[in-house]
Coordinates of C-alpha atoms in Angstrom, one line a residue:
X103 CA 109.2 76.2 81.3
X104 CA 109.0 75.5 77.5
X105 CA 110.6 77.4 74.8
X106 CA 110.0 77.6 71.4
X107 CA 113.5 77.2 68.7
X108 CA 112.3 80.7 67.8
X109 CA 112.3 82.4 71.4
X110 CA 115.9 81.0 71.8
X111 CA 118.9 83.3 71.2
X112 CA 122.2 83.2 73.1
X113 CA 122.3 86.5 74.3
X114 CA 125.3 87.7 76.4
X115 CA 125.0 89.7 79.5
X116 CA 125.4 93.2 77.6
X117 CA 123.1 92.0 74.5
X118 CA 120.0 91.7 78.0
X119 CA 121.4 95.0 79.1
X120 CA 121.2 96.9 75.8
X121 CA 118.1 95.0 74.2
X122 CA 116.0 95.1 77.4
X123 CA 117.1 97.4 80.0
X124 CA 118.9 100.8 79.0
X125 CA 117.1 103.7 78.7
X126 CA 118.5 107.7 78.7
X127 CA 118.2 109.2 82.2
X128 CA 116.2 112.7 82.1
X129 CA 116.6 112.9 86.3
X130 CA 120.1 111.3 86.4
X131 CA 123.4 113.5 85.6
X132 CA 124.1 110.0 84.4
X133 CA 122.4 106.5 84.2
X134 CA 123.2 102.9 82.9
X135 CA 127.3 102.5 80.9
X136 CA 129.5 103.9 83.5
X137 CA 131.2 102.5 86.8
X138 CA 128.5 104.3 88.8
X139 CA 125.1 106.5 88.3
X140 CA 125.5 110.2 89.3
X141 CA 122.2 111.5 91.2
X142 CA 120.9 115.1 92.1
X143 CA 118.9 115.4 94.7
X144 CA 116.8 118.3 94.9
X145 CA 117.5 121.2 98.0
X146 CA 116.4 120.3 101.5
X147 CA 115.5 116.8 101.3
X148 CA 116.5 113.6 102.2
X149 CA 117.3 110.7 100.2
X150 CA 114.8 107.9 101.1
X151 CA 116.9 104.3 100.5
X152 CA 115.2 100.7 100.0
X153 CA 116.2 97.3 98.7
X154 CA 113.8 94.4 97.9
X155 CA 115.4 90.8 97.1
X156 CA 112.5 88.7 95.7
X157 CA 114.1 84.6 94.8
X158 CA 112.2 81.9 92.7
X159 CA 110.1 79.5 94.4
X160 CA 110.6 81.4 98.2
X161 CA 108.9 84.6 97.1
X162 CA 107.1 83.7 93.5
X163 CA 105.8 80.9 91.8
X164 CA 109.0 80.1 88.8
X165 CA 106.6 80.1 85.7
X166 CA 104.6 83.2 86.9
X167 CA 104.1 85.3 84.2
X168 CA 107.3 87.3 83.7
X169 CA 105.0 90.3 82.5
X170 CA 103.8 90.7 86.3
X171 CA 106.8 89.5 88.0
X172 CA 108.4 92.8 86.3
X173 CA 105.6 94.7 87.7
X174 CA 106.0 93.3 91.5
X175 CA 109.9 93.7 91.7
X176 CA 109.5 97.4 91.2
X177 CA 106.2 97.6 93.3
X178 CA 107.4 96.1 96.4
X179 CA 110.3 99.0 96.5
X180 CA 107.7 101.4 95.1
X181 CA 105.6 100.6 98.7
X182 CA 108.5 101.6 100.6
X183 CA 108.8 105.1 99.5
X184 CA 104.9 105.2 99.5
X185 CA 105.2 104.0 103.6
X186 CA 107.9 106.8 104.1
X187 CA 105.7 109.5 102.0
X188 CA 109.1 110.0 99.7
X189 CA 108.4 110.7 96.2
X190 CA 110.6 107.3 94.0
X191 CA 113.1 108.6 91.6
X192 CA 115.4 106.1 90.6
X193 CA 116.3 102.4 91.0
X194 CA 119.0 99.9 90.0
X195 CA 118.6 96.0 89.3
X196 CA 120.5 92.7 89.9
X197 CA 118.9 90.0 87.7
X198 CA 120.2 86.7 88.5
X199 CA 119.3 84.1 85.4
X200 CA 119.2 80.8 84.9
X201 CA 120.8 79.9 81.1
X202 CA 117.3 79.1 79.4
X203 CA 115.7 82.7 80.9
X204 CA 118.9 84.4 79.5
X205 CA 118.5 83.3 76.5
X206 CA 114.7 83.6 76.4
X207 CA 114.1 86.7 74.2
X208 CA 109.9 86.8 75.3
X209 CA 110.4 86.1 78.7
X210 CA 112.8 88.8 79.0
X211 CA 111.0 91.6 76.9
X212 CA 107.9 90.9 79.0
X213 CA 109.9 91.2 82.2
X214 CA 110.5 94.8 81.2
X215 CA 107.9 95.6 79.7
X216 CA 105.7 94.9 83.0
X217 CA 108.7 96.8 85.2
X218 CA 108.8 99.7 83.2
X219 CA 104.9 100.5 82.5
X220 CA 105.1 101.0 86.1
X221 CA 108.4 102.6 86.3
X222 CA 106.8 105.2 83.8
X223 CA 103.5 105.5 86.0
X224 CA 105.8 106.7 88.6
X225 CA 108.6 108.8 86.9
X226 CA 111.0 105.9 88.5
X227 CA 114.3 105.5 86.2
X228 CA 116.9 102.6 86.3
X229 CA 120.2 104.4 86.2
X230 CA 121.8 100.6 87.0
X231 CA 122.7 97.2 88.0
X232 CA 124.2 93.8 87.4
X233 CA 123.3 91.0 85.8
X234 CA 124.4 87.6 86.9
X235 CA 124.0 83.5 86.2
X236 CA 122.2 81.2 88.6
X237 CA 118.9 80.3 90.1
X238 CA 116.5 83.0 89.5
X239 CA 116.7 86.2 91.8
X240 CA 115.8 90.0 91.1
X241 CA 117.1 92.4 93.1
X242 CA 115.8 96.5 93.4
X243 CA 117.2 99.0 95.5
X244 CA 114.9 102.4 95.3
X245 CA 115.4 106.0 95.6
X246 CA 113.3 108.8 96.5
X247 CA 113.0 112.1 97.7
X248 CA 111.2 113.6 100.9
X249 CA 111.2 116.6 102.2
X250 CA 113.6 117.0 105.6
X251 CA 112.5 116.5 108.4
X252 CA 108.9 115.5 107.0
X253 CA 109.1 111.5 106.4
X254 CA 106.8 109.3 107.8
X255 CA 108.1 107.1 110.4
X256 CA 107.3 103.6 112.4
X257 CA 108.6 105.5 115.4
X258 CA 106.3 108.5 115.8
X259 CA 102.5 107.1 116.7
X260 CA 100.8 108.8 119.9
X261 CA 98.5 107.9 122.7
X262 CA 95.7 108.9 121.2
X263 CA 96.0 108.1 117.5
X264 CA 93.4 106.5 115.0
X265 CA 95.1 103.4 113.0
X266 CA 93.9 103.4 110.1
X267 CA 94.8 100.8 107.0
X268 CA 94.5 101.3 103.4
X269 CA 92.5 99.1 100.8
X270 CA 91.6 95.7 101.2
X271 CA 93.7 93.4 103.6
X272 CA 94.1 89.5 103.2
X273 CA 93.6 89.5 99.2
X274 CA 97.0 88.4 98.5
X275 CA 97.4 85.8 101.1
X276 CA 94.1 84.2 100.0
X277 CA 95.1 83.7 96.5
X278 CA 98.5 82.7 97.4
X279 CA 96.5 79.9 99.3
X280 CA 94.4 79.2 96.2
X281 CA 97.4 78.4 94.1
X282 CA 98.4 76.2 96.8
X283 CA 95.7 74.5 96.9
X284 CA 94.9 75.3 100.5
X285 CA 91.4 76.7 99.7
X286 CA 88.4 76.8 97.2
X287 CA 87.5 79.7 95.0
X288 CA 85.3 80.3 92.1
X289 CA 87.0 81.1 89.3
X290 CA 85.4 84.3 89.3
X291 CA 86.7 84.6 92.8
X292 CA 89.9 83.3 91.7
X293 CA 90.4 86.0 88.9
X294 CA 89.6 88.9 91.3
X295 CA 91.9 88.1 94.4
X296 CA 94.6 86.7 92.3
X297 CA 95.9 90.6 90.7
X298 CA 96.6 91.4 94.3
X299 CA 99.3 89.0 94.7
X300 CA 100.7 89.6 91.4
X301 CA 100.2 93.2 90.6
X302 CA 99.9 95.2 94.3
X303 CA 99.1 98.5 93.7
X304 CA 101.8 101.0 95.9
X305 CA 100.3 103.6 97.3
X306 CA 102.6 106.2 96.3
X307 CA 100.4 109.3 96.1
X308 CA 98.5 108.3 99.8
X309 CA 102.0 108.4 101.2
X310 CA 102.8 111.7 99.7
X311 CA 99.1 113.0 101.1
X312 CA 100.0 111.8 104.3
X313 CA 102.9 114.2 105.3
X314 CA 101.9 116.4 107.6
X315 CA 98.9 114.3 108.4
X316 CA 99.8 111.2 109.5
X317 CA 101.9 110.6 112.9
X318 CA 103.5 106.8 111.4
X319 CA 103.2 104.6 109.0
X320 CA 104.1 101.2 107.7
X321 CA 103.5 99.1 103.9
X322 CA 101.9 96.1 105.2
X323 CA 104.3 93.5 103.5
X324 CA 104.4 90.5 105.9
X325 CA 101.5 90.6 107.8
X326 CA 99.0 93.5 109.7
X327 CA 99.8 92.1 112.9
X328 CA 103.6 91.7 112.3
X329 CA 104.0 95.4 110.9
X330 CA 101.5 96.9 113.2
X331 CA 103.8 95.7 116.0
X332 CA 107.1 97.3 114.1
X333 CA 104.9 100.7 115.0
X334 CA 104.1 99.9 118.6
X335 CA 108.1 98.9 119.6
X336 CA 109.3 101.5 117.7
X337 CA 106.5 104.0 119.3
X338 CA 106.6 102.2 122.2
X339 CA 103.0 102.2 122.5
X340 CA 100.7 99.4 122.5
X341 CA 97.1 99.4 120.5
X342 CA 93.8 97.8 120.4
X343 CA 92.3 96.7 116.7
X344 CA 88.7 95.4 115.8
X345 CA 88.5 92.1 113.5
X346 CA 85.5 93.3 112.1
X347 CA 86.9 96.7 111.0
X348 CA 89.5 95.5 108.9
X349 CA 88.5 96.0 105.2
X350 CA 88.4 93.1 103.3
X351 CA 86.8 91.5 100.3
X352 CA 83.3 89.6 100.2
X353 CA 85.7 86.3 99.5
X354 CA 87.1 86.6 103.2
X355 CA 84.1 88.0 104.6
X356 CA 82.3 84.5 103.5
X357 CA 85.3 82.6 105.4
X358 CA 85.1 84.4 108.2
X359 CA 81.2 83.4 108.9
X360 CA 82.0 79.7 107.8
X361 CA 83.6 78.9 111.1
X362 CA 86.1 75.4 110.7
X363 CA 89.2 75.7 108.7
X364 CA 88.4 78.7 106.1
X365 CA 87.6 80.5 109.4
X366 CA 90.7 80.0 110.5
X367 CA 92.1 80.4 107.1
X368 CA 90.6 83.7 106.9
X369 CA 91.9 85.0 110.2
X370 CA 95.4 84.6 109.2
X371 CA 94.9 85.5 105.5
X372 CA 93.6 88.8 107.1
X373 CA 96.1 89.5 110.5
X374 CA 99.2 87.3 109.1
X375 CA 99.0 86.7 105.5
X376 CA 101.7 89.2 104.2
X377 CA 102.0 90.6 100.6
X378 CA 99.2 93.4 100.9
X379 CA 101.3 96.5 100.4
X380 CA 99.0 98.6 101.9
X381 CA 99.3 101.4 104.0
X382 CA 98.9 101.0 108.2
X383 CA 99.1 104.2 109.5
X384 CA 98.4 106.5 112.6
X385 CA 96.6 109.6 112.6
X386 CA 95.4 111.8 115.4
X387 CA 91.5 111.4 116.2
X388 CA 90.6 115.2 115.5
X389 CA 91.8 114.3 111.9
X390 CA 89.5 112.0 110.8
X391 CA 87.7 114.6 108.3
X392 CA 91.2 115.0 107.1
X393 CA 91.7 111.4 106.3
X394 CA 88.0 110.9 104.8
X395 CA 89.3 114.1 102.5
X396 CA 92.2 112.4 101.2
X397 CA 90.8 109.1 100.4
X398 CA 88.9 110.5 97.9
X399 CA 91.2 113.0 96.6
X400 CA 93.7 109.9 96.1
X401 CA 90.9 107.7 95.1
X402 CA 91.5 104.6 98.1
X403 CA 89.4 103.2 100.4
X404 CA 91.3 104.4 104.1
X405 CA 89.5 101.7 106.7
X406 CA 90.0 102.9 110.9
X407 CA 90.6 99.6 112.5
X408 CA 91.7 100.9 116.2
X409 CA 93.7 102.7 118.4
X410 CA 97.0 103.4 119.9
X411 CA 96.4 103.1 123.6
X412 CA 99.3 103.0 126.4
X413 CA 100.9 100.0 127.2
X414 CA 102.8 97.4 125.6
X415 CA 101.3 95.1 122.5
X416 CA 98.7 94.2 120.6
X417 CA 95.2 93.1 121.1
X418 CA 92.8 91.9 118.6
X419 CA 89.2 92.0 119.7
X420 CA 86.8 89.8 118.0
X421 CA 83.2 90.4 116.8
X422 CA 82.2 90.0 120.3
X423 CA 84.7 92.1 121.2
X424 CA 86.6 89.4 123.2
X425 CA 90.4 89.5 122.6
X426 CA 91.2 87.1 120.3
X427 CA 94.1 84.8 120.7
X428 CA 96.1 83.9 117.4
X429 CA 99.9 82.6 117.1
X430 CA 100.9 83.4 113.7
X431 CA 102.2 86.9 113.3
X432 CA 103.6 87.4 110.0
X433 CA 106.3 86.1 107.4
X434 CA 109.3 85.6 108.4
X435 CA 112.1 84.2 105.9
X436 CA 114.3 82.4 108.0
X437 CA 111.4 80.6 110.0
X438 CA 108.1 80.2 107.0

């Protein structure tokens, strides 16, 4: 990472906090410069709780743009509220810098600036955190608000139910494998997968929609197989999904015909790759109008890719509709 003379100022931990971070709080009774935030939740609801640790080099590339980075901190804890159909209200965040980011007056306003054009998308607001020195690690926790009783849960899919998957699946994973140099893309290619590991979209409003509608659902975050699976032991159900049903770009689509190692490639990209944060949910069958309704009312593709059936597990049929037998699962950070 180079830094320009100019760039370079030695800020302290309360010049970041102040230059970069603090902000009135309209839905706190108070934010940021006490010991603690003070929160009011509204009447009849629960408080919906998430935390997200994303580290350097494990979980992002160390000179990705810090612009983005910003952005993908707060979307990863955004997803969770989306997967729980709770509306995000406010977040705290741990920033642990390395000397030459502290001190890095552009990296830092950029940082910001991407998590707080998203913050403001969502009515989020920091009320607090911490900030630290060492290796680089950004911590979020989340909350939100959904109604009692009403949030959406790995634990309640039924015999019976569509599963159904939001957006495009495998995007991420293939243009984390481009920038390892794992596979070839045009650079048009390249430009158009590579926003969906940087900059997910949470699908915050498709959550909300899906109260009422939807039996369980999941943010697909380390693979389709891996979180599909949290459902079935937590439903204790098993399920049957269709390769050729999974939505996913033309990119993949080409892989998948190619047969050799981008086949292969593009199977786990698609049932293992991780970093999606889409939607997998489960919907009763007579509420497939209902589903078609709200994708366009919340403007995103909804793709039904099988069924919960009884039983235990997950099968994967092919496009000759022959299970198809695959070993990798998901991410996992103690064993990727």
């Amino acid at each position: 990472m180079t830094i320009s003379a100019d760039e370079i100022v030695m800020n302290s931990e309360f010049d970041i906090i102040n230059r970069y971070f603090l902000r009135s709080a309209h839905n706190a009774s108070l934010g940021i410069g006490d010991d603690a935030a003070l929160i009011s939740c509204q009447p009849d609801t629960d408080l919906a709780i998430s935390v997200d640790t994303l580290v350097a080099s494990h979980h992002f590339f160390p000179d990705v743009e810090p612009r983005s980075l910003g952005h993908k901190v707060l979307a990863v804890n955004l997803s969770d509220m989306a997967a729980m159909g709770a509306t995000p209200r406010w977040v705290t965040l741990s920033l642990t810098l390395p000397k030459i980011i502290a001190h890095d007056n552009a990296w830092l306003a950029a940082f910001s600036s991407g998590f707080f054009a998203l913050a403001d998308q969502h009515q989020v607001e920091l009320v607090g955190g911490d900030t630290t020195q060492g290796p680089l690690s950004i911590s979020v926790q989340i909350m939100g608000e959904v109604e009692r009783e009403k949030a959406l849960r790995r634990s309640g899919a039924k015999l019976g139910d569509d599963i159904w998957v939001s957006g495009f699946v495998g995007e991420a994973a293939l243009a984390l494998r481009y920038l390892q140099q794992k596979t070839m893309l045009t650079a048009e290619a390249a430009a158009s997968c590579l926003p969906a590991l940087h900059t997910p979209i949470p699908r915050v409003s498709l959550g909300r929609a899906l109260i009422n509608v939807a039996h369980s659902a999941i943010d697909v975050s380390d693979g389709l197989v891996a979180d599909l699976e949290h459902i079935l032991q937590g439903s204790q159900v098993a399920a049957t999904i269709e390769l050729d049903h999974i939505p996913c770009s033309s990119r993949l689509k080409d892989k998948l015909s190619e047969g050799g190692a981008d086949y292969q490639l593009a199977i786990d990209c698609l049932l293992a790759g991780g970093d999606d944060y889409e939607l997998c949910f489960t919907v009763p069958e007579n509420k497939r109008i209902v589903v078609t309704q709200l994708a366009q009312q919340v403007g995103v593709r909804l793709s039904r890719i099988g069924k919960i059936v009884p039983g235990e597990g997950l099968t994967v049929l092919n496009n000759n509709r022959d299970p198809l037998i695959f070993n990798k699962k998901g991410y996992d950070h103690f064993l990727d």
